[in-house]
Amino acid sequence: MIVMSEPGMKYAIEQFNKRGYLNGFIVERPEHSNPKDTERLKVAINALGVIHEIHKANIFLEEMGSETRIDLKIFHLILDKILNQYTKLTDEHRKRFFMETKKLEELRRTISSFSHTDFYFPAEVEYMVLGTSMEEVGTMNNCLSDEDFNDIYAHHIAYFQKGLMSYDRFIGSLREWIEMIREAKETLKVA
């Protein structure tokens, strides 16, 4: 997906007319937006695509007679948080987000046995729900250990989604890790 200004849109349309296709889709950026707004828009559109796939999965589950449903309300709240930095997320919101993504992973494993479907939100969304950002995670890497936070997060989410780790242990461990790195950085600034 590309977010671009009006001149860029005109160029892309010219290329489309010449080649007959574009790789991805394009969204016109408001004239006076800043780079953070553009990045939030990209993340929001990617998240909206995942929400749309989840909606289709819910329809599929209903048509198959399953009582299982994925709660879309929490994902719409997260979408609001992506677009509106002042939206507050509570611990209950975080828990609901990760519990629903756990259900999505279980559904994905079931569906992937006969089709390739992914319900993965961009890492920016998951980190925002945790209370951090891609920028901060980038500065966390190799701060205190040889293992990057991205790797630690990937292991934790995999254990959680497979049922090998409870939600409380999952969220508590990640929060402790983030806080430990934040404190270490502050100590390094002072020293």
PDB file of N, CA, C and O in Angstrom, residues 139-187:
ATOM      1  N   THR A 139      14.821   1.031  19.470  1.00  0.00           N
ATOM      2  CA  THR A 139      15.879   1.452  20.395  1.00  0.00           C
ATOM      3  C   THR A 139      16.092   0.434  21.502  1.00  0.00           C
ATOM      4  O   THR A 139      17.128   0.445  22.152  1.00  0.00           O
ATOM      5  N   MET A 140      15.116  -0.459  21.725  1.00  0.00           N
ATOM      6  CA  MET A 140      15.261  -1.495  22.747  1.00  0.00           C
ATOM      7  C   MET A 140      16.207  -2.595  22.301  1.00  0.00           C
ATOM      8  O   MET A 140      16.849  -3.244  23.108  1.00  0.00           O
ATOM      9  N   ASN A 141      16.259  -2.831  21.005  1.00  0.00           N
ATOM     10  CA  ASN A 141      17.031  -3.958  20.503  1.00  0.00           C
ATOM     11  C   ASN A 141      18.495  -3.837  20.891  1.00  0.00           C
ATOM     12  O   ASN A 141      19.116  -2.797  20.723  1.00  0.00           O
ATOM     13  N   ASN A 142      19.009  -4.913  21.435  1.00  0.00           N
ATOM     14  CA  ASN A 142      20.403  -5.034  21.862  1.00  0.00           C
ATOM     15  C   ASN A 142      20.791  -4.036  22.952  1.00  0.00           C
ATOM     16  O   ASN A 142      21.962  -3.758  23.133  1.00  0.00           O
ATOM     17  N   CYS A 143      19.807  -3.498  23.646  1.00  0.00           N
ATOM     18  CA  CYS A 143      20.118  -2.556  24.726  1.00  0.00           C
ATOM     19  C   CYS A 143      20.717  -3.290  25.930  1.00  0.00           C
ATOM     20  O   CYS A 143      21.692  -2.848  26.489  1.00  0.00           O
ATOM     21  N   LEU A 144      20.099  -4.414  26.305  1.00  0.00           N
ATOM     22  CA  LEU A 144      20.574  -5.130  27.487  1.00  0.00           C
ATOM     23  C   LEU A 144      21.026  -6.556  27.213  1.00  0.00           C
ATOM     24  O   LEU A 144      21.660  -7.167  28.042  1.00  0.00           O
ATOM     25  N   SER A 145      20.651  -7.089  26.085  1.00  0.00           N
ATOM     26  CA  SER A 145      20.990  -8.487  25.825  1.00  0.00           C
ATOM     27  C   SER A 145      21.241  -8.673  24.338  1.00  0.00           C
ATOM     28  O   SER A 145      21.052  -7.777  23.542  1.00  0.00           O
ATOM     29  N   ASP A 146      21.648  -9.881  23.998  1.00  0.00           N
ATOM     30  CA  ASP A 146      21.876 -10.199  22.591  1.00  0.00           C
ATOM     31  C   ASP A 146      20.571 -10.475  21.862  1.00  0.00           C
ATOM     32  O   ASP A 146      20.549 -10.503  20.644  1.00  0.00           O
ATOM     33  N   GLU A 147      19.500 -10.708  22.614  1.00  0.00           N
ATOM     34  CA  GLU A 147      18.223 -11.039  21.995  1.00  0.00           C
ATOM     35  C   GLU A 147      17.397  -9.766  21.784  1.00  0.00           C
ATOM     36  O   GLU A 147      17.220  -8.974  22.703  1.00  0.00           O
ATOM     37  N   ASP A 148      16.923  -9.554  20.569  1.00  0.00           N
ATOM     38  CA  ASP A 148      16.114  -8.382  20.259  1.00  0.00           C
ATOM     39  C   ASP A 148      14.729  -8.496  20.871  1.00  0.00           C
ATOM     40  O   ASP A 148      14.197  -9.590  21.035  1.00  0.00           O
ATOM     41  N   PHE A 149      14.130  -7.355  21.187  1.00  0.00           N
ATOM     42  CA  PHE A 149      12.766  -7.356  21.722  1.00  0.00           C
ATOM     43  C   PHE A 149      11.801  -7.996  20.734  1.00  0.00           C
ATOM     44  O   PHE A 149      10.882  -8.695  21.139  1.00  0.00           O
ATOM     45  N   ASN A 150      12.013  -7.778  19.434  1.00  0.00           N
ATOM     46  CA  ASN A 150      11.141  -8.404  18.423  1.00  0.00           C
ATOM     47  C   ASN A 150      11.136  -9.919  18.585  1.00  0.00           C
ATOM     48  O   ASN A 150      10.085 -10.553  18.482  1.00  0.00           O
ATOM     49  N   ASP A 151      12.307 -10.509  18.839  1.00  0.00           N
ATOM     50  CA  ASP A 151      12.394 -11.957  19.026  1.00  0.00           C
ATOM     51  C   ASP A 151      11.700 -12.388  20.312  1.00  0.00           C
ATOM     52  O   ASP A 151      10.991 -13.397  20.339  1.00  0.00           O
ATOM     53  N   ILE A 152      11.919 -11.636  21.366  1.00  0.00           N
ATOM     54  CA  ILE A 152      11.284 -11.948  22.649  1.00  0.00           C
ATOM     55  C   ILE A 152       9.772 -11.887  22.498  1.00  0.00           C
ATOM     56  O   ILE A 152       9.057 -12.779  22.943  1.00  0.00           O
ATOM     57  N   TYR A 153       9.301 -10.839  21.854  1.00  0.00           N
ATOM     58  CA  TYR A 153       7.857 -10.696  21.640  1.00  0.00           C
ATOM     59  C   TYR A 153       7.321 -11.860  20.806  1.00  0.00           C
ATOM     60  O   TYR A 153       6.283 -12.444  21.129  1.00  0.00           O
ATOM     61  N   ALA A 154       8.033 -12.230  19.748  1.00  0.00           N
ATOM     62  CA  ALA A 154       7.583 -13.322  18.877  1.00  0.00           C
ATOM     63  C   ALA A 154       7.475 -14.630  19.660  1.00  0.00           C
ATOM     64  O   ALA A 154       6.506 -15.381  19.488  1.00  0.00           O
ATOM     65  N   HIS A 155       8.431 -14.907  20.529  1.00  0.00           N
ATOM     66  CA  HIS A 155       8.366 -16.128  21.349  1.00  0.00           C
ATOM     67  C   HIS A 155       7.190 -16.068  22.315  1.00  0.00           C
ATOM     68  O   HIS A 155       6.456 -17.045  22.463  1.00  0.00           O
ATOM     69  N   HIS A 156       7.029 -14.926  22.983  1.00  0.00           N
ATOM     70  CA  HIS A 156       5.937 -14.791  23.944  1.00  0.00           C
ATOM     71  C   HIS A 156       4.578 -14.956  23.271  1.00  0.00           C
ATOM     72  O   HIS A 156       3.716 -15.666  23.773  1.00  0.00           O
ATOM     73  N   ILE A 157       4.370 -14.288  22.137  1.00  0.00           N
ATOM     74  CA  ILE A 157       3.063 -14.358  21.472  1.00  0.00           C
ATOM     75  C   ILE A 157       2.797 -15.783  20.980  1.00  0.00           C
ATOM     76  O   ILE A 157       1.678 -16.282  21.049  1.00  0.00           O
ATOM     77  N   ALA A 158       3.843 -16.466  20.514  1.00  0.00           N
ATOM     78  CA  ALA A 158       3.670 -17.852  20.060  1.00  0.00           C
ATOM     79  C   ALA A 158       3.281 -18.753  21.231  1.00  0.00           C
ATOM     80  O   ALA A 158       2.356 -19.568  21.110  1.00  0.00           O
ATOM     81  N   TYR A 159       3.953 -18.606  22.362  1.00  0.00           N
ATOM     82  CA  TYR A 159       3.607 -19.418  23.540  1.00  0.00           C
ATOM     83  C   TYR A 159       2.187 -19.118  23.996  1.00  0.00           C
ATOM     84  O   TYR A 159       1.429 -20.020  24.343  1.00  0.00           O
ATOM     85  N   PHE A 160       1.834 -17.842  24.024  1.00  0.00           N
ATOM     86  CA  PHE A 160       0.492 -17.450  24.445  1.00  0.00           C
ATOM     87  C   PHE A 160      -0.567 -18.022  23.501  1.00  0.00           C
ATOM     88  O   PHE A 160      -1.545 -18.615  23.929  1.00  0.00           O
ATOM     89  N   GLN A 161      -0.360 -17.841  22.201  1.00  0.00           N
ATOM     90  CA  GLN A 161      -1.363 -18.284  21.233  1.00  0.00           C
ATOM     91  C   GLN A 161      -1.503 -19.801  21.187  1.00  0.00           C
ATOM     92  O   GLN A 161      -2.555 -20.312  20.852  1.00  0.00           O
ATOM     93  N   LYS A 162      -0.451 -20.526  21.531  1.00  0.00           N
ATOM     94  CA  LYS A 162      -0.528 -21.986  21.562  1.00  0.00           C
ATOM     95  C   LYS A 162      -1.051 -22.505  22.896  1.00  0.00           C
ATOM     96  O   LYS A 162      -1.160 -23.711  23.094  1.00  0.00           O
ATOM     97  N   GLY A 163      -1.347 -21.593  23.824  1.00  0.00           N
ATOM     98  CA  GLY A 163      -1.874 -22.005  25.121  1.00  0.00           C
ATOM     99  C   GLY A 163      -0.803 -22.459  26.099  1.00  0.00           C
ATOM    100  O   GLY A 163      -1.121 -23.046  27.134  1.00  0.00           O
ATOM    101  N   LEU A 164       0.460 -22.193  25.808  1.00  0.00           N
ATOM    102  CA  LEU A 164       1.549 -22.599  26.694  1.00  0.00           C
ATOM    103  C   LEU A 164       1.858 -21.540  27.750  1.00  0.00           C
ATOM    104  O   LEU A 164       2.675 -21.779  28.634  1.00  0.00           O
ATOM    105  N   MET A 165       1.239 -20.372  27.619  1.00  0.00           N
ATOM    106  CA  MET A 165       1.471 -19.273  28.551  1.00  0.00           C
ATOM    107  C   MET A 165       0.130 -18.571  28.786  1.00  0.00           C
ATOM    108  O   MET A 165      -0.597 -18.310  27.827  1.00  0.00           O
ATOM    109  N   SER A 166      -0.163 -18.270  30.042  1.00  0.00           N
ATOM    110  CA  SER A 166      -1.417 -17.562  30.347  1.00  0.00           C
ATOM    111  C   SER A 166      -1.312 -16.106  29.892  1.00  0.00           C
ATOM    112  O   SER A 166      -0.208 -15.578  29.700  1.00  0.00           O
ATOM    113  N   TYR A 167      -2.466 -15.466  29.749  1.00  0.00           N
ATOM    114  CA  TYR A 167      -2.464 -14.052  29.360  1.00  0.00           C
ATOM    115  C   TYR A 167      -1.709 -13.219  30.392  1.00  0.00           C
ATOM    116  O   TYR A 167      -0.896 -12.367  30.039  1.00  0.00           O
ATOM    117  N   ASP A 168      -1.981 -13.451  31.687  1.00  0.00           N
ATOM    118  CA  ASP A 168      -1.344 -12.642  32.731  1.00  0.00           C
ATOM    119  C   ASP A 168       0.177 -12.776  32.695  1.00  0.00           C
ATOM    120  O   ASP A 168       0.898 -11.785  32.835  1.00  0.00           O
ATOM    121  N   ARG A 169       0.663 -13.983  32.477  1.00  0.00           N
ATOM    122  CA  ARG A 169       2.120 -14.174  32.399  1.00  0.00           C
ATOM    123  C   ARG A 169       2.673 -13.527  31.134  1.00  0.00           C
ATOM    124  O   ARG A 169       3.728 -12.894  31.149  1.00  0.00           O
ATOM    125  N   PHE A 170       1.950 -13.688  30.022  1.00  0.00           N
ATOM    126  CA  PHE A 170       2.351 -13.096  28.743  1.00  0.00           C
ATOM    127  C   PHE A 170       2.492 -11.584  28.867  1.00  0.00           C
ATOM    128  O   PHE A 170       3.548 -11.022  28.604  1.00  0.00           O
ATOM    129  N   ILE A 171       1.421 -10.912  29.305  1.00  0.00           N
ATOM    130  CA  ILE A 171       1.424  -9.445  29.350  1.00  0.00           C
ATOM    131  C   ILE A 171       2.364  -8.944  30.445  1.00  0.00           C
ATOM    132  O   ILE A 171       3.089  -7.968  30.257  1.00  0.00           O
ATOM    133  N   GLY A 172       2.386  -9.642  31.590  1.00  0.00           N
ATOM    134  CA  GLY A 172       3.253  -9.227  32.687  1.00  0.00           C
ATOM    135  C   GLY A 172       4.721  -9.308  32.324  1.00  0.00           C
ATOM    136  O   GLY A 172       5.506  -8.395  32.610  1.00  0.00           O
ATOM    137  N   SER A 173       5.103 -10.386  31.676  1.00  0.00           N
ATOM    138  CA  SER A 173       6.498 -10.572  31.290  1.00  0.00           C
ATOM    139  C   SER A 173       6.943  -9.518  30.282  1.00  0.00           C
ATOM    140  O   SER A 173       8.027  -8.940  30.411  1.00  0.00           O
ATOM    141  N   LEU A 174       6.098  -9.255  29.277  1.00  0.00           N
ATOM    142  CA  LEU A 174       6.458  -8.241  28.281  1.00  0.00           C
ATOM    143  C   LEU A 174       6.529  -6.854  28.912  1.00  0.00           C
ATOM    144  O   LEU A 174       7.442  -6.077  28.602  1.00  0.00           O
ATOM    145  N   ARG A 175       5.587  -6.539  29.784  1.00  0.00           N
ATOM    146  CA  ARG A 175       5.619  -5.223  30.441  1.00  0.00           C
ATOM    147  C   ARG A 175       6.870  -5.073  31.300  1.00  0.00           C
ATOM    148  O   ARG A 175       7.495  -4.009  31.330  1.00  0.00           O
ATOM    149  N   GLU A 176       7.243  -6.142  32.021  1.00  0.00           N
ATOM    150  CA  GLU A 176       8.452  -6.090  32.843  1.00  0.00           C
ATOM    151  C   GLU A 176       9.684  -5.864  31.961  1.00  0.00           C
ATOM    152  O   GLU A 176      10.570  -5.100  32.316  1.00  0.00           O
ATOM    153  N   TRP A 177       9.734  -6.560  30.841  1.00  0.00           N
ATOM    154  CA  TRP A 177      10.871  -6.420  29.923  1.00  0.00           C
ATOM    155  C   TRP A 177      10.969  -4.988  29.405  1.00  0.00           C
ATOM    156  O   TRP A 177      12.041  -4.384  29.411  1.00  0.00           O
ATOM    157  N   ILE A 178       9.831  -4.433  28.970  1.00  0.00           N
ATOM    158  CA  ILE A 178       9.822  -3.060  28.456  1.00  0.00           C
ATOM    159  C   ILE A 178      10.269  -2.089  29.546  1.00  0.00           C
ATOM    160  O   ILE A 178      11.100  -1.210  29.310  1.00  0.00           O
ATOM    161  N   GLU A 179       9.732  -2.254  30.761  1.00  0.00           N
ATOM    162  CA  GLU A 179      10.086  -1.355  31.858  1.00  0.00           C
ATOM    163  C   GLU A 179      11.558  -1.485  32.219  1.00  0.00           C
ATOM    164  O   GLU A 179      12.238  -0.478  32.469  1.00  0.00           O
ATOM    165  N   MET A 180      12.081  -2.708  32.220  1.00  0.00           N
ATOM    166  CA  MET A 180      13.489  -2.923  32.542  1.00  0.00           C
ATOM    167  C   MET A 180      14.376  -2.198  31.526  1.00  0.00           C
ATOM    168  O   MET A 180      15.352  -1.537  31.894  1.00  0.00           O
ATOM    169  N   ILE A 181      14.018  -2.266  30.264  1.00  0.00           N
ATOM    170  CA  ILE A 181      14.816  -1.602  29.230  1.00  0.00           C
ATOM    171  C   ILE A 181      14.699  -0.087  29.359  1.00  0.00           C
ATOM    172  O   ILE A 181      15.685   0.640  29.236  1.00  0.00           O
ATOM    173  N   ARG A 182      13.498   0.416  29.637  1.00  0.00           N
ATOM    174  CA  ARG A 182      13.319   1.863  29.820  1.00  0.00           C
ATOM    175  C   ARG A 182      14.174   2.363  30.973  1.00  0.00           C
ATOM    176  O   ARG A 182      14.815   3.407  30.880  1.00  0.00           O
ATOM    177  N   GLU A 183      14.155   1.620  32.086  1.00  0.00           N
ATOM    178  CA  GLU A 183      14.961   2.022  33.258  1.00  0.00           C
ATOM    179  C   GLU A 183      16.450   1.972  32.938  1.00  0.00           C
ATOM    180  O   GLU A 183      17.209   2.850  33.355  1.00  0.00           O
ATOM    181  N   ALA A 184      16.889   0.960  32.223  1.00  0.00           N
ATOM    182  CA  ALA A 184      18.305   0.846  31.852  1.00  0.00           C
ATOM    183  C   ALA A 184      18.728   2.006  30.968  1.00  0.00           C
ATOM    184  O   ALA A 184      19.830   2.549  31.134  1.00  0.00           O
ATOM    185  N   LYS A 185      17.863   2.413  30.055  1.00  0.00           N
ATOM    186  CA  LYS A 185      18.192   3.540  29.194  1.00  0.00           C
ATOM    187  C   LYS A 185      18.333   4.832  30.002  1.00  0.00           C
ATOM    188  O   LYS A 185      19.209   5.636  29.743  1.00  0.00           O
ATOM    189  N   GLU A 186      17.427   5.014  30.973  1.00  0.00           N
ATOM    190  CA  GLU A 186      17.507   6.209  31.813  1.00  0.00           C
ATOM    191  C   GLU A 186      18.801   6.201  32.617  1.00  0.00           C
ATOM    192  O   GLU A 186      19.448   7.225  32.781  1.00  0.00           O
ATOM    193  N   THR A 187      19.194   5.024  33.111  1.00  0.00           N
ATOM    194  CA  THR A 187      20.433   4.908  33.872  1.00  0.00           C
ATOM    195  C   THR A 187      21.632   5.221  32.986  1.00  0.00           C
ATOM    196  O   THR A 187      22.560   5.907  33.395  1.00  0.00           O
TER     197      THR A 187
END
